[in-house]
Every structure is written in structure tokens, then in C-alpha cells.
């Protein structure tokens, strides 16, 4: 007998919303639907289904490895060993909080639904499924699918074959088609039995799906180490025939399984992956979602179908427009004529003392600006050498996924996922070649970074430029949706939560977060080393007020020190002092109702699959009342001139 859900499992849990112990929990097996991340990788939301009823819930954090490995999947079965039902505010429904569970079955063919029985005839009716192709299947006018056995069949006047409830055979459409095509090759079977979904239609709430995509970017296998141990990971970018892209990530066993199988430029059918909302800060393709493939995911090469999927697509940024991308998270694509190529250099990495090859090339485009591109690792020794050999012919290069840095004003660097194409056969390359041969070769070129100072994290502008009121942010929730927007405000710190997480433990070398090491000391993931001590760095929120309203601002170490008036280590010492005066609370109180000039960035971020506005302090300065008065007089003069 196949594995299935416990009858009335949801009703059983509702009757006992808070068991005293796991021993009091009966056998409860439910189907997992709508599995998705909460935004934190360790917590996942889902909908529990017993065929009759559904209940929204959240899985425990310790099942993350089971989800990433594919043991727990969307449409799969889990056994709930311990749980609590919580009330939902302002609603009569409950929310299931699973504290302990185990996998029972991987993904089923479809969502489990209760059988529908005709009350008059006692006939078991099955809902009609798509792609039913069995010749034994008859469909009535009502759209009900009936699957009889070969003996003891009853024929109605309308020619519909019926059978008593006890002798009906429950067989899904997918099972019927699978039996018909089970001798086909894997890729052909996928093509015959599953409808191919375009990437643009995918979302985390879907059940089973199959996509046909080309691998248009493949990163190298990387190793990592964290509190849970060591592992490996690699990423690919997948493109379908409509040109839509999505990033897929594989960890550990899945990475080892698919690294050699997924080859650049080849086309594959892929199914049984997990989708979640993409991290907007780190996404490398234009897609709201990203995909994770585990060892249970299916990847089959699609033979003779490569021509149906487009090649790598570029979204070129002119060289003179690189300024806004400096030190940002967004990657860029660039095309240019090679002006010079340096010899290969050997660079020692600070993190692990590994020596890696590097080669710099200088390219120019129709804007008559040049920029230096650093090629790293294999690109420096392979493509870099090819460019050096043909430098006298001024080859054209198109490079995808470059990081924009602030070295010498503006500079570009390749990543493990970067793609370099020499003399590509594209309209942009032909246009650039025509320009260079006709006039560019004799034109005077200037570096795009000349005259540009290295930009800092605060978007370095005057505290008196882009001045707005707080209501400019609060009344415009979509502000910063495409890219961070920078403004200046004058406001008072009106409240600092004393019970919030005010700081984090940081590495003394790189300032990244550290964790307590086994035995003693602290482990830094960035430096890959243990240290006996650590420092505290601020990471907190403050409420600020101005004449238009209030807003919460996120602040980091340097800016928070200006606001609080002391380092985090010193404030921690005050917090540890227990006396009637409470110096910790007093210090926070002294920091309130003090006016400041803030340089802030406004951006959108995902939280619980919901977009929220985040206002981050990038710079703080005390109010210079003489300068402020001059600024206000200038604003008054502008107002009069415009009337």
C-alpha cells in the first residue's frame, strides 16, 4: 500500500492544539504544500494538507538540511512528531508551529485531495487531470474522470463506463502516461510527459514543474566553512528560449553530482528544484526568484534542441556610465576595444595566502572613455594570453558579470562567473568595430576614473545636497525599488530601544562577524582563523523625528558611535554595571533629542516574502548652525526667485 496522509490529520491537531509532550502526539502524516523560505535560510513556511483540510505552518530550523538535500520536498509527506497551534491575531484560524518532524516520502505526483462519492450511485469520482491519454478513460459531461477495471463494468445510457466504489482503481494521469512511455529515453520521456514551463511563470508556490534551459554561465566549484562544518557550492545561470534567466545553486552532494553534468552552452530539462525569493543585494540576473537544486532534482540533457535556446545575453553599460555602479552590489556587462594588455601578475590573497594569476586589460568604447578590467585566475592565463597575442589588432571583448570597484576612480574585475567573448558576432560588436576603424582609432581617450574621487559608503555628497524631510520616505514606500536612493535630512534622535541587539562580535582584523570557536576563542569566516579576542561593533536602529514625522533608521558602527558618543565596547561595560543610576540607560537618554545631519540611503529588501523599505545611515554630522543658516537663506532666495 502506498504511503499517504493520516485521515483527518488537521482535525486531530485542532482537537489538541498544544500537546503536553511528544509522547501525546498520535500518528500524524501530512502532505507539504507551498514550501518556501521565510527569508532566513534556516526557516521554511509550508501548508499542511490531509486531503480534506489545509493549515498554514512553519517548519523547525533543524530541517534545513533535509529540505536542501531533498528529503523534504514540496508535495512530499512528513510525519509531525511535536507541534503547537498558535492563534492568528484578528482571525479565527490557527497557525501550525512544527517543533519536530521527519520525512516520510519525497514529492508525490500531485496534491492529495479527498475522493468525491456520488451520494445516489455510490460511484467514486476522480477529478479530471490534464494530459489524460489512456484509451480506457471516459469523461462525462460534468468533467469527472472515471477509471474502471476490465471486469464487472457498468455502462450507462450515455456510454460512460462506471464501477462500484470498492473496485475503482485510483490511477493518476501521470502514472498512465508514464506506463505508456516508460521505455523512452529519459529526455524524451520528460518531453512527452511534462509540460515545459517558461521561467517567467515559476514561483515558490508551484508544485511540480519542468523547464528547458541552456547553461549560459557556470561558476567554479567553491568550498566554504561555517559553524555547521565544511562544504562545497557552485552556481549556474540558466536561460530559456524566451531569454528569461534564473540563477541556480547547488550545495555539497548536489554540487558534486551536477558540476560535471551541467556543461556550458548545453540545453537541459530540469525539474524538482526549490524556488525562493532572490536576495536583491546579491542577485546576478533579472529574476525575482532563485533556484536551489538538490541531489533529488532531475537534470537531463535535451539532445538536438540547443538551437532553440538563445546564447548568452548581454546588457551592456557604456563606460562613461559606470560611475553609479561603483562599490555597489550590481554586476555589469561591458563591451570595448582592447587598447592594451599587461603581462600576467601573481597576487597573493590575504584570506588564505593563495597565489592567483591576474592580468589587466584597458578597453575603450564610443564614449571615448577607457577603463581597466582585471582578469583573474583562468581568464588571466587563457583569454588574457589570447588578447595579448592579438593586441596589435585591437580585438573587441564583451564581458558579462563584472564587479565595479573604486580603484583609480573606476575599475572592473572579473568573478568566477564572468564570461569573456573575444570578437563576438553581435550587432554591438560590429557597430563598435565600425566606429573604431573610422574615427575611434585616431581619437583621444580619457580614463573614466580621471577626476573622480573614490566614493565612500555614504555616497559622498554634501550634507546639504538632496535635502528632504522624513515624509519624503514614509509617504513613498516604493522609493529605492530599482537601486538605492541617497538623501540628506536634518532630524533629532527621539528614541533608542535599550533592549535591542545593539552590537555584534566582530573580528579585530576584518570586522566581520565571528562565532565562538570550539574550546576557546572566536572563529572568523572571512579570515579563516581563530582569535582569542574580538571587538564589539554597533548594529542598531534609532527613531528620528523632524517637523514632517518620524522614521526608523538603521545605523552601523562609525555612525552609531557619533550618535551614542562612545564605542560599543564602552557601552557594553556600562550595561554590565548594576546600580541605581543605571549608566547604560542614562547614556542612551543623553543621546536623544540631539539634532544631527544624516546622509541616508533608501532601498527595498525582502522580509517574510514581503518588500519593505530600509533607511540606512551612511553619514552623520553635528549641526553647524552658521552653515545651516546660510543653507536656509539660499533656499529662501530660490523660493523667491521661482515665484
Coordinates of C-alpha atoms in Angstrom, one line a residue:
X1 CA 0.0 0.0 0.0
X2 CA 1.4 3.4 -1.0
X3 CA 2.3 6.0 1.6
X4 CA -0.4 8.6 2.2
X5 CA -1.6 11.1 4.7
X6 CA -3.3 10.4 8.1
X7 CA -7.1 10.7 7.6
X8 CA -8.4 13.9 9.4
X9 CA -4.8 14.8 10.5
X10 CA -5.6 18.6 10.6
X11 CA -8.8 17.9 12.7
X12 CA -6.7 15.8 15.1
X13 CA -4.2 18.6 15.6
X14 CA -7.0 21.1 16.0
X15 CA -8.6 19.0 18.8
X16 CA -5.3 19.0 20.7
X17 CA -3.6 22.4 19.8
X18 CA -0.8 22.1 22.4
X19 CA 0.2 18.5 23.4
X20 CA 1.9 18.2 26.8
X21 CA 4.7 16.2 25.2
X22 CA 5.7 14.5 22.0
X23 CA 4.5 11.2 23.5
X24 CA 1.0 12.5 23.4
X25 CA 1.1 13.1 19.7
X26 CA -0.6 10.4 17.7
X27 CA 0.5 9.3 14.2
X28 CA 0.2 12.4 12.1
X29 CA 1.3 12.3 8.4
X30 CA 0.5 15.3 6.2
X31 CA 1.5 16.5 2.7
X32 CA 3.7 19.5 2.3
X33 CA 2.4 22.2 0.0
X34 CA 3.7 25.7 -0.8
X35 CA 7.1 25.1 0.7
X36 CA 9.1 28.3 0.7
X37 CA 11.8 30.1 2.7
X38 CA 10.8 32.8 5.2
X39 CA 13.7 34.9 4.1
X40 CA 16.0 33.4 6.7
X41 CA 17.6 30.3 5.2
X42 CA 17.0 28.2 8.3
X43 CA 13.2 28.6 8.5
X44 CA 10.6 27.5 5.9
X45 CA 6.9 28.0 5.7
X46 CA 4.5 25.5 4.3
X47 CA 0.9 24.4 4.1
X48 CA -0.1 21.1 5.8
X49 CA -2.6 19.1 3.7
X50 CA -4.5 16.0 4.8
X51 CA -6.7 15.7 1.7
X52 CA -9.7 17.4 3.4
X53 CA -8.3 20.4 5.2
X54 CA -5.3 22.6 5.0
X55 CA -3.3 24.6 7.6
X56 CA -0.5 27.1 7.2
X57 CA 2.6 26.5 9.3
X58 CA 6.3 26.8 9.8
X59 CA 8.9 24.0 9.9
X60 CA 11.7 23.8 12.6
X61 CA 15.1 25.2 11.8
X62 CA 16.8 21.8 12.1
X63 CA 15.1 20.5 8.9
X64 CA 17.0 23.0 6.7
X65 CA 19.5 20.2 5.7
X66 CA 16.6 17.9 4.9
X67 CA 15.0 20.5 2.6
X68 CA 18.2 21.4 0.9
X69 CA 19.1 17.7 0.4
X70 CA 15.6 17.0 -1.0
X71 CA 14.4 14.7 1.8
X72 CA 11.6 17.1 2.5
X73 CA 10.0 18.4 -0.7
X74 CA 7.0 20.3 -1.9
X75 CA 4.2 17.7 -2.4
X76 CA 6.1 15.3 -0.2
X77 CA 4.9 13.7 3.1
X78 CA 6.2 14.4 6.6
X79 CA 5.4 12.9 10.0
X80 CA 4.8 15.5 12.6
X81 CA 6.2 14.4 16.0
X82 CA 5.6 17.5 18.0
X83 CA 3.7 20.8 17.3
X84 CA 1.8 23.7 18.7
X85 CA -1.2 25.5 17.2
X86 CA -1.0 29.3 17.6
X87 CA -3.8 31.8 17.2
X88 CA -3.6 34.3 14.3
X89 CA -4.4 37.8 15.5
X90 CA -7.7 39.2 14.3
X91 CA -8.5 35.8 12.6
X92 CA -10.3 32.7 13.7
X93 CA -7.8 30.4 12.1
X94 CA -4.7 28.7 13.7
X95 CA -1.1 28.6 12.7
X96 CA 0.9 25.4 12.9
X97 CA 4.3 25.6 14.5
X98 CA 6.1 22.3 14.0
X99 CA 8.9 21.7 16.5
X100 CA 9.8 18.2 15.4
X101 CA 9.2 16.2 12.3
X102 CA 10.7 13.6 9.9
X103 CA 10.4 12.9 6.2
X104 CA 8.1 10.1 5.1
X105 CA 8.1 10.4 1.3
X106 CA 9.5 12.6 -1.5
X107 CA 7.3 14.6 -3.8
X108 CA 4.1 12.8 -5.0
X109 CA 2.7 13.2 -8.4
X110 CA 0.1 15.7 -7.3
X111 CA -1.7 17.3 -4.4
X112 CA -3.7 14.8 -2.3
X113 CA -7.4 15.5 -2.4
X114 CA -10.3 13.7 -0.9
X115 CA -12.3 11.3 -3.1
X116 CA -15.8 12.6 -4.2
X117 CA -18.6 10.0 -3.9
X118 CA -21.8 10.3 -5.8
X119 CA -24.4 10.0 -3.0
X120 CA -27.0 8.4 -5.3
X121 CA -25.0 5.7 -7.0
X122 CA -22.1 5.2 -4.6
X123 CA -19.7 5.7 -7.5
X124 CA -16.2 7.0 -6.6
X125 CA -15.4 10.0 -8.9
X126 CA -11.9 11.4 -9.5
X127 CA -11.3 15.0 -10.6
X128 CA -10.2 15.3 -14.2
X129 CA -6.4 15.7 -14.6
X130 CA -4.6 17.3 -17.6
X131 CA -3.0 15.2 -20.3
X132 CA -5.1 12.1 -19.7
X133 CA -4.4 9.9 -22.7
X134 CA -5.4 6.4 -21.6
X135 CA -7.8 4.8 -24.0
X136 CA -9.8 3.2 -21.1
X137 CA -10.6 6.6 -19.6
X138 CA -14.1 8.0 -20.2
X139 CA -15.1 11.6 -19.3
X140 CA -18.7 12.5 -18.5
X141 CA -20.4 15.8 -19.3
X142 CA -19.5 17.0 -15.8
X143 CA -15.8 16.8 -16.5
X144 CA -15.4 13.9 -14.0
X145 CA -12.7 11.3 -14.9
X146 CA -13.7 7.6 -14.4
X147 CA -11.0 4.8 -14.5
X148 CA -12.7 1.3 -14.4
X149 CA -11.1 -2.1 -14.3
X150 CA -11.7 -4.5 -17.2
X151 CA -14.3 -6.8 -15.4
X152 CA -17.7 -6.0 -13.9
X153 CA -18.1 -2.8 -15.7
X154 CA -21.5 -1.0 -15.8
X155 CA -22.3 1.0 -19.0
X156 CA -24.7 3.9 -18.7
X157 CA -27.0 5.1 -21.4
X158 CA -24.6 7.9 -22.3
X159 CA -21.8 5.4 -23.0
X160 CA -19.9 6.2 -19.8
X161 CA -18.2 3.2 -18.0
X162 CA -18.8 3.2 -14.3
X163 CA -17.7 0.9 -11.5
X164 CA -18.6 0.4 -7.8
X165 CA -16.6 2.5 -5.3
X166 CA -14.9 -0.6 -3.8
X167 CA -13.4 -1.7 -7.1
X168 CA -12.3 1.6 -8.7
X169 CA -8.6 1.9 -9.5
X170 CA -7.0 5.2 -8.3
X171 CA -4.5 6.0 -11.1
X172 CA -3.2 9.5 -11.8
X173 CA -2.8 10.8 -15.3
X174 CA 0.9 11.0 -14.8
X175 CA 1.0 7.3 -13.9
X176 CA -1.0 6.4 -17.0
X177 CA 1.3 8.3 -19.3
X178 CA 4.4 7.0 -17.5
X179 CA 3.3 3.5 -18.2
X180 CA 2.8 4.3 -21.9
X181 CA 6.2 5.9 -22.3
X182 CA 8.4 4.1 -19.7
X183 CA 10.6 2.6 -22.4
X184 CA 11.6 6.0 -23.9
X185 CA 14.9 7.7 -23.3
X186 CA 15.0 10.0 -20.2
X187 CA 14.9 13.3 -22.1
X188 CA 12.3 12.1 -24.5
X189 CA 10.2 10.9 -21.6
X190 CA 10.4 14.3 -19.9
X191 CA 9.4 16.0 -23.1
X192 CA 6.4 13.7 -23.6
X193 CA 5.0 13.5 -20.0
X194 CA 5.6 17.0 -18.7
X195 CA 4.6 20.4 -19.9
X196 CA 7.6 22.6 -20.1
X197 CA 7.2 25.8 -18.1
X198 CA 8.7 29.1 -19.1
X199 CA 11.0 30.6 -16.4
X200 CA 8.9 33.7 -16.2
X201 CA 5.9 31.6 -14.9
X202 CA 7.8 29.9 -12.0
X203 CA 7.2 30.8 -8.4
X204 CA 7.7 29.2 -4.9
X205 CA 4.1 28.2 -4.6
X206 CA 4.0 25.8 -7.6
X207 CA 4.2 22.1 -7.2
X208 CA 5.9 20.0 -9.9
X209 CA 7.4 21.8 -12.9
X210 CA 9.8 21.1 -15.7
X211 CA 11.9 23.8 -17.5
X212 CA 14.1 23.6 -20.6
X213 CA 17.1 25.8 -20.3
X214 CA 20.6 26.5 -21.6
X215 CA 23.5 26.9 -19.2
X216 CA 24.7 30.4 -20.1
X217 CA 27.1 30.9 -17.1
X218 CA 28.8 28.4 -14.9
X219 CA 30.8 29.2 -11.8
X220 CA 33.7 27.3 -10.4
X221 CA 33.3 24.8 -7.5
X222 CA 33.9 26.7 -4.3
X223 CA 34.5 25.4 -0.7
X224 CA 33.2 27.1 2.4
X225 CA 33.4 26.6 6.1
X226 CA 30.9 27.7 8.8
X227 CA 29.6 26.7 12.2
X228 CA 27.9 23.6 10.7
X229 CA 31.1 22.4 9.0
X230 CA 32.7 22.4 5.6
X231 CA 31.0 22.1 2.2
X232 CA 31.1 23.0 -1.4
X233 CA 28.9 25.0 -3.7
X234 CA 28.6 26.3 -7.2
X235 CA 26.2 28.4 -9.3
X236 CA 24.9 28.4 -12.8
X237 CA 22.8 30.8 -14.7
X238 CA 20.0 29.3 -16.8
X239 CA 18.3 30.8 -19.8
X240 CA 15.2 29.6 -21.5
X241 CA 14.1 30.2 -25.1
X242 CA 12.3 33.5 -24.2
X243 CA 15.6 34.9 -22.9
X244 CA 14.5 34.8 -19.2
X245 CA 17.3 34.0 -16.8
X246 CA 17.4 32.4 -13.3
X247 CA 20.3 31.6 -11.0
X248 CA 20.5 28.0 -9.7
X249 CA 22.7 27.0 -6.7
X250 CA 23.9 23.5 -5.7
X251 CA 25.4 22.6 -2.3
X252 CA 27.5 19.6 -1.2
X253 CA 26.2 16.3 -2.7
X254 CA 24.1 18.1 -5.3
X255 CA 27.2 20.2 -6.3
X256 CA 29.3 17.1 -6.8
X257 CA 26.5 15.3 -8.7
X258 CA 25.8 18.1 -11.2
X259 CA 29.1 20.0 -11.5
X260 CA 30.4 17.8 -14.4
X261 CA 26.9 17.1 -15.8
X262 CA 26.0 20.8 -16.3
X263 CA 28.2 22.0 -19.2
X264 CA 28.4 25.5 -20.6
X265 CA 26.2 26.0 -23.6
X266 CA 24.2 22.8 -23.4
X267 CA 20.5 22.5 -23.0
X268 CA 18.8 20.6 -20.2
X269 CA 15.4 19.6 -18.9
X270 CA 15.4 20.3 -15.1
X271 CA 12.7 19.5 -12.6
X272 CA 12.3 19.0 -8.8
X273 CA 14.1 22.2 -7.8
X274 CA 13.3 24.6 -5.0
X275 CA 12.5 28.2 -5.6
X276 CA 12.7 31.1 -3.2
X277 CA 12.7 34.9 -3.3
X278 CA 16.1 36.1 -4.6
X279 CA 18.3 38.2 -2.4
X280 CA 18.1 41.6 -4.2
X281 CA 21.5 42.6 -2.9
X282 CA 23.3 39.6 -4.4
X283 CA 21.3 38.5 -7.4
X284 CA 23.1 38.4 -10.7
X285 CA 20.2 38.0 -13.1
X286 CA 17.0 39.9 -13.6
X287 CA 14.6 37.5 -11.8
X288 CA 12.6 37.8 -8.6
X289 CA 13.4 34.2 -7.7
X290 CA 16.4 31.9 -7.4
X291 CA 16.6 28.2 -7.6
X292 CA 18.2 25.5 -5.5
X293 CA 18.9 22.0 -6.9
X294 CA 19.4 19.1 -4.5
X295 CA 20.6 15.6 -5.1
X296 CA 16.9 14.5 -5.8
X297 CA 16.5 17.1 -8.6
X298 CA 16.3 15.8 -12.1
X299 CA 18.6 17.1 -14.8
X300 CA 18.6 15.5 -18.3
X301 CA 20.3 16.8 -21.4
X302 CA 18.0 17.7 -24.2
X303 CA 19.5 16.3 -27.4
X304 CA 19.4 18.2 -30.7
X305 CA 17.5 21.1 -29.1
X306 CA 20.3 23.5 -28.4
X307 CA 19.4 25.8 -31.3
X308 CA 16.0 26.6 -29.7
X309 CA 17.6 28.4 -26.7
X310 CA 19.3 31.7 -27.1
X311 CA 23.0 32.2 -26.4
X312 CA 24.3 34.4 -23.6
X313 CA 22.6 37.7 -23.5
X314 CA 24.4 40.9 -22.5
X315 CA 23.1 44.2 -21.1
X316 CA 26.0 46.5 -21.9
X317 CA 26.7 49.6 -19.8
X318 CA 28.6 52.4 -21.6
X319 CA 32.0 53.1 -20.0
X320 CA 31.1 56.7 -19.1
X321 CA 28.0 55.4 -17.2
X322 CA 29.9 53.2 -14.8
X323 CA 30.1 55.8 -12.0
X324 CA 26.8 55.0 -10.3
X325 CA 27.7 51.3 -10.0
X326 CA 31.0 51.9 -8.1
X327 CA 31.3 49.8 -5.0
X328 CA 27.7 48.6 -5.5
X329 CA 26.3 45.0 -5.4
X330 CA 25.0 45.1 -9.0
X331 CA 27.2 43.5 -11.7
X332 CA 27.6 45.0 -15.1
X333 CA 28.2 43.8 -18.7
X334 CA 30.7 45.8 -20.8
X335 CA 31.9 45.8 -24.4
X336 CA 35.0 47.6 -25.7
X337 CA 38.0 47.7 -27.9
X338 CA 41.2 46.4 -26.3
X339 CA 43.8 49.2 -26.0
X340 CA 46.5 47.5 -24.0
X341 CA 47.2 44.2 -22.3
X342 CA 49.6 43.7 -19.3
X343 CA 51.7 40.7 -18.6
X344 CA 50.4 38.2 -16.1
X345 CA 51.0 39.1 -12.4
X346 CA 50.9 36.8 -9.4
X347 CA 48.8 38.2 -6.5
X348 CA 48.8 36.7 -3.0
X349 CA 45.3 36.7 -1.4
X350 CA 45.1 38.0 2.2
X351 CA 42.4 35.5 3.2
X352 CA 44.4 32.3 2.6
X353 CA 47.8 33.3 1.2
X354 CA 46.9 31.6 -2.1
X355 CA 48.8 32.9 -5.1
X356 CA 46.4 33.7 -8.1
X357 CA 47.2 35.0 -11.6
X358 CA 45.9 38.4 -12.6
X359 CA 46.1 40.4 -15.9
X360 CA 44.9 43.9 -16.6
X361 CA 43.5 45.0 -19.9
X362 CA 42.4 48.5 -20.9
X363 CA 39.4 48.9 -23.1
X364 CA 37.6 51.8 -24.7
X365 CA 34.2 52.4 -26.3
X366 CA 32.3 55.0 -28.3
X367 CA 32.1 57.3 -25.3
X368 CA 35.9 57.9 -25.8
X369 CA 36.5 56.7 -22.2
X370 CA 38.7 53.9 -21.1
X371 CA 38.6 51.6 -18.1
X372 CA 40.9 48.9 -16.7
X373 CA 39.5 45.4 -16.4
X374 CA 41.3 42.9 -14.2
X375 CA 41.1 39.3 -15.4
X376 CA 41.6 36.7 -12.6
X377 CA 42.6 33.1 -12.4
X378 CA 42.0 31.1 -15.6
X379 CA 40.7 34.1 -17.5
X380 CA 44.1 35.8 -17.0
X381 CA 46.1 32.8 -18.4
X382 CA 43.7 31.7 -21.2
X383 CA 41.7 34.6 -22.6
X384 CA 44.2 37.1 -21.3
X385 CA 47.0 35.4 -23.3
X386 CA 44.8 35.3 -26.4
X387 CA 44.3 39.1 -26.1
X388 CA 48.0 39.7 -25.5
X389 CA 48.8 37.8 -28.7
X390 CA 46.3 39.8 -30.8
X391 CA 46.7 43.2 -29.0
X392 CA 48.1 44.8 -32.2
X393 CA 44.8 44.0 -34.0
X394 CA 42.7 45.8 -31.3
X395 CA 40.3 43.0 -30.7
X396 CA 36.8 43.6 -29.3
X397 CA 35.8 41.9 -26.0
X398 CA 32.4 41.5 -24.5
X399 CA 32.4 40.6 -20.8
X400 CA 29.5 39.6 -18.7
X401 CA 29.1 40.0 -14.9
X402 CA 31.9 42.4 -13.8
X403 CA 32.2 43.9 -10.4
X404 CA 32.7 47.7 -10.3
X405 CA 35.3 48.9 -7.9
X406 CA 36.7 52.3 -7.0
X407 CA 40.4 51.7 -7.6
X408 CA 41.7 54.7 -9.6
X409 CA 38.2 56.1 -9.6
X410 CA 36.5 53.3 -11.5
X411 CA 37.8 49.8 -12.2
X412 CA 36.3 46.5 -13.2
X413 CA 37.1 42.9 -12.1
X414 CA 36.0 39.5 -13.3
X415 CA 34.4 37.0 -11.0
X416 CA 34.3 33.2 -11.1
X417 CA 31.0 33.5 -13.1
X418 CA 32.2 36.1 -15.5
X419 CA 32.2 35.3 -19.3
X420 CA 34.6 36.8 -21.8
X421 CA 33.9 36.6 -25.5
X422 CA 36.6 37.8 -28.0
X423 CA 35.3 39.4 -31.2
X424 CA 31.7 38.3 -30.8
X425 CA 29.4 38.2 -33.7
X426 CA 26.8 40.7 -32.3
X427 CA 25.4 44.0 -33.6
X428 CA 27.0 45.9 -30.8
X429 CA 30.4 44.5 -31.7
X430 CA 30.0 45.3 -35.4
X431 CA 28.9 48.8 -34.6
X432 CA 31.9 49.3 -32.2
X433 CA 34.3 47.9 -34.8
X434 CA 32.9 50.3 -37.4
X435 CA 33.3 53.3 -35.1
X436 CA 36.9 52.4 -34.1
X437 CA 38.1 51.8 -37.6
X438 CA 36.5 55.1 -38.9
X439 CA 37.3 57.5 -36.1
X440 CA 38.0 55.9 -32.7
X441 CA 41.5 54.7 -33.6
X442 CA 42.6 58.4 -34.0
X443 CA 40.6 59.8 -31.1
X444 CA 42.0 60.9 -27.8
X445 CA 40.8 58.7 -25.0
X446 CA 40.5 59.6 -21.3
X447 CA 40.1 57.3 -18.3
X448 CA 36.6 57.2 -16.9
X449 CA 38.1 57.5 -13.4
X450 CA 40.0 60.6 -14.0
X451 CA 38.8 63.4 -11.8
X452 CA 36.6 61.1 -9.8
X453 CA 37.5 60.6 -6.2
X454 CA 37.0 57.1 -4.7
X455 CA 33.4 57.0 -3.5
X456 CA 32.7 56.0 0.1
X457 CA 29.8 54.2 1.5
X458 CA 27.9 57.3 2.3
X459 CA 27.5 58.2 -1.4
X460 CA 29.8 61.0 -0.7
X461 CA 27.8 64.2 -1.2
X462 CA 27.4 67.3 0.9
X463 CA 25.1 67.0 3.9
X464 CA 23.3 70.0 2.3
X465 CA 22.6 68.4 -1.1
X466 CA 19.4 66.4 -1.8
X467 CA 17.9 67.7 1.4
X468 CA 14.4 66.3 2.1
X469 CA 12.0 65.8 5.0
X470 CA 11.4 62.3 6.5
X471 CA 7.9 62.3 5.0
X472 CA 9.6 62.0 1.6
X473 CA 10.5 58.4 2.6
X474 CA 7.4 57.4 4.6
X475 CA 4.9 58.7 2.0
X476 CA 6.7 56.8 -0.8
X477 CA 7.0 53.1 0.1
X478 CA 8.3 52.2 -3.4
X479 CA 11.3 54.6 -3.1
X480 CA 14.6 52.8 -3.8
X481 CA 13.0 49.8 -5.5
X482 CA 15.3 49.8 -8.5
X483 CA 18.5 50.9 -6.8
X484 CA 19.4 52.7 -3.5
X485 CA 18.5 56.4 -3.4
X486 CA 20.6 58.9 -1.4
X487 CA 19.3 61.9 0.5
X488 CA 20.2 64.2 3.4
X489 CA 17.9 65.0 6.3
X490 CA 18.1 67.1 9.5
X491 CA 16.4 65.4 12.4
X492 CA 16.5 64.7 16.1
X493 CA 17.2 61.2 17.6
X494 CA 14.0 60.8 19.5
X495 CA 14.2 57.2 20.8
X496 CA 16.8 54.4 21.1
X497 CA 15.4 51.0 22.1
X498 CA 17.5 49.9 25.2
X499 CA 16.6 46.2 24.8
X500 CA 17.5 45.8 21.1
X501 CA 20.6 44.0 19.8
X502 CA 23.0 46.9 19.9
X503 CA 26.1 45.3 18.6
X504 CA 27.7 42.1 17.3
X505 CA 31.0 40.4 18.0
X506 CA 33.5 41.3 15.2
X507 CA 36.9 40.1 14.0
X508 CA 39.6 42.6 15.0
X509 CA 41.2 42.2 11.6
X510 CA 38.3 42.3 9.1
X511 CA 35.4 43.5 11.2
X512 CA 33.2 40.5 10.0
X513 CA 31.0 38.7 12.5
X514 CA 32.7 35.9 14.5
X515 CA 31.3 32.9 16.3
X516 CA 32.5 31.2 19.4
X517 CA 35.1 28.5 18.5
X518 CA 35.1 25.0 20.0
X519 CA 37.3 25.1 23.1
X520 CA 38.1 28.8 23.3
X521 CA 38.4 31.9 21.2
X522 CA 36.4 33.1 18.2
X523 CA 36.3 31.9 14.6
X524 CA 36.3 34.4 11.7
X525 CA 34.9 33.0 8.5
X526 CA 36.4 35.9 6.5
X527 CA 40.0 35.4 7.8
X528 CA 39.6 31.7 8.2
X529 CA 41.3 31.7 11.6
X530 CA 40.7 31.6 15.3
X531 CA 41.4 34.6 17.6
X532 CA 41.5 34.8 21.3
X533 CA 39.5 38.0 21.5
X534 CA 37.0 40.1 19.5
X535 CA 35.6 43.6 19.4
X536 CA 32.1 44.8 19.6
X537 CA 30.6 46.8 16.7
X538 CA 27.3 48.7 16.6
X539 CA 24.4 47.5 14.6
X540 CA 21.2 49.1 15.8
X541 CA 18.1 51.1 14.9
X542 CA 17.1 54.6 16.1
X543 CA 13.9 56.6 15.8
X544 CA 14.4 60.1 14.4
X545 CA 11.9 63.0 14.1
X546 CA 11.6 66.1 12.1
X547 CA 8.7 68.6 11.5
X548 CA 7.1 66.2 9.0
X549 CA 7.1 63.0 11.0
X550 CA 9.2 60.0 12.3
X551 CA 11.2 57.2 10.8
X552 CA 13.4 54.3 11.9
X553 CA 17.0 54.4 10.7
X554 CA 19.5 51.5 10.6
X555 CA 22.9 52.5 11.8
X556 CA 26.3 50.8 11.8
X557 CA 29.4 51.2 13.9
X558 CA 31.0 54.5 12.8
X559 CA 27.7 56.4 12.5
X560 CA 26.4 54.9 15.8
X561 CA 29.5 56.0 17.6
X562 CA 28.7 59.6 16.6
X563 CA 25.2 59.2 17.8
X564 CA 25.9 57.4 21.1
X565 CA 29.1 59.2 21.9
X566 CA 31.2 56.1 22.8
X567 CA 32.4 52.8 21.2
X568 CA 30.3 49.7 21.6
X569 CA 32.8 48.1 24.0
X570 CA 32.5 51.0 26.4
X571 CA 28.7 51.0 26.2
X572 CA 28.7 47.2 27.0
X573 CA 30.8 47.9 30.1
X574 CA 28.2 50.5 31.2
X575 CA 25.4 47.9 30.6
X576 CA 27.2 45.4 32.8
X577 CA 27.3 47.8 35.8
X578 CA 24.3 47.2 38.1
X579 CA 23.5 50.2 40.3
X580 CA 20.6 52.5 40.9
X581 CA 21.7 55.2 38.4
X582 CA 21.8 52.6 35.5
X583 CA 24.6 54.3 33.5
X584 CA 23.6 52.3 30.4
X585 CA 20.1 53.8 30.2
X586 CA 21.5 57.2 31.1
X587 CA 23.9 57.1 28.2
X588 CA 21.2 56.3 25.8
X589 CA 19.0 59.1 27.2
X590 CA 21.8 61.6 26.7
X591 CA 21.9 60.7 23.1
X592 CA 18.3 61.5 22.4
X593 CA 16.8 64.9 21.3
X594 CA 20.1 65.9 19.9
X595 CA 20.0 67.3 16.3
X596 CA 22.1 65.7 13.6
X597 CA 22.6 66.0 9.8
X598 CA 22.1 62.5 8.3
X599 CA 23.2 61.2 4.9
X600 CA 20.9 58.2 4.3
X601 CA 20.3 55.6 1.6
X602 CA 16.8 54.2 0.9
X603 CA 16.4 50.7 -0.5
X604 CA 13.9 47.9 -0.7
X605 CA 14.6 44.5 0.9
X606 CA 12.7 41.2 1.3
X607 CA 11.4 40.1 4.7
X608 CA 9.0 37.2 5.1
X609 CA 8.4 37.3 1.3
X610 CA 7.3 40.9 1.6
X611 CA 9.0 44.0 0.3
X612 CA 10.0 46.6 3.0
X613 CA 11.7 49.9 2.9
X614 CA 15.0 50.2 4.7
X615 CA 16.6 53.6 5.5
X616 CA 20.3 53.2 6.4
X617 CA 22.5 56.0 7.8
X618 CA 25.6 56.5 5.7
X619 CA 27.0 59.5 7.4
X620 CA 26.3 61.7 10.5
X621 CA 27.5 65.2 11.3
X622 CA 26.6 67.7 14.0
X623 CA 24.6 70.7 13.0
X624 CA 26.7 73.7 12.1
X625 CA 24.2 76.4 12.8
X626 CA 26.1 79.0 10.8
X627 CA 26.2 76.8 7.8
X628 CA 22.6 75.7 8.3
X629 CA 21.5 79.3 8.4
X630 CA 23.3 80.0 5.1
X631 CA 21.6 77.0 3.6
X632 CA 18.2 78.1 4.7
X633 CA 18.8 81.6 3.3
X634 CA 19.8 80.2 0.0
X635 CA 16.6 78.0 -0.1
X636 CA 14.5 81.1 0.7
X637 CA 16.2 83.0 -2.1
X638 CA 15.5 80.1 -4.5
X639 CA 11.8 80.1 -3.5
X640 CA 11.5 83.9 -4.1
X641 CA 13.3 83.6 -7.5
X642 CA 10.9 80.9 -8.6
X643 CA 7.8 82.9 -7.8

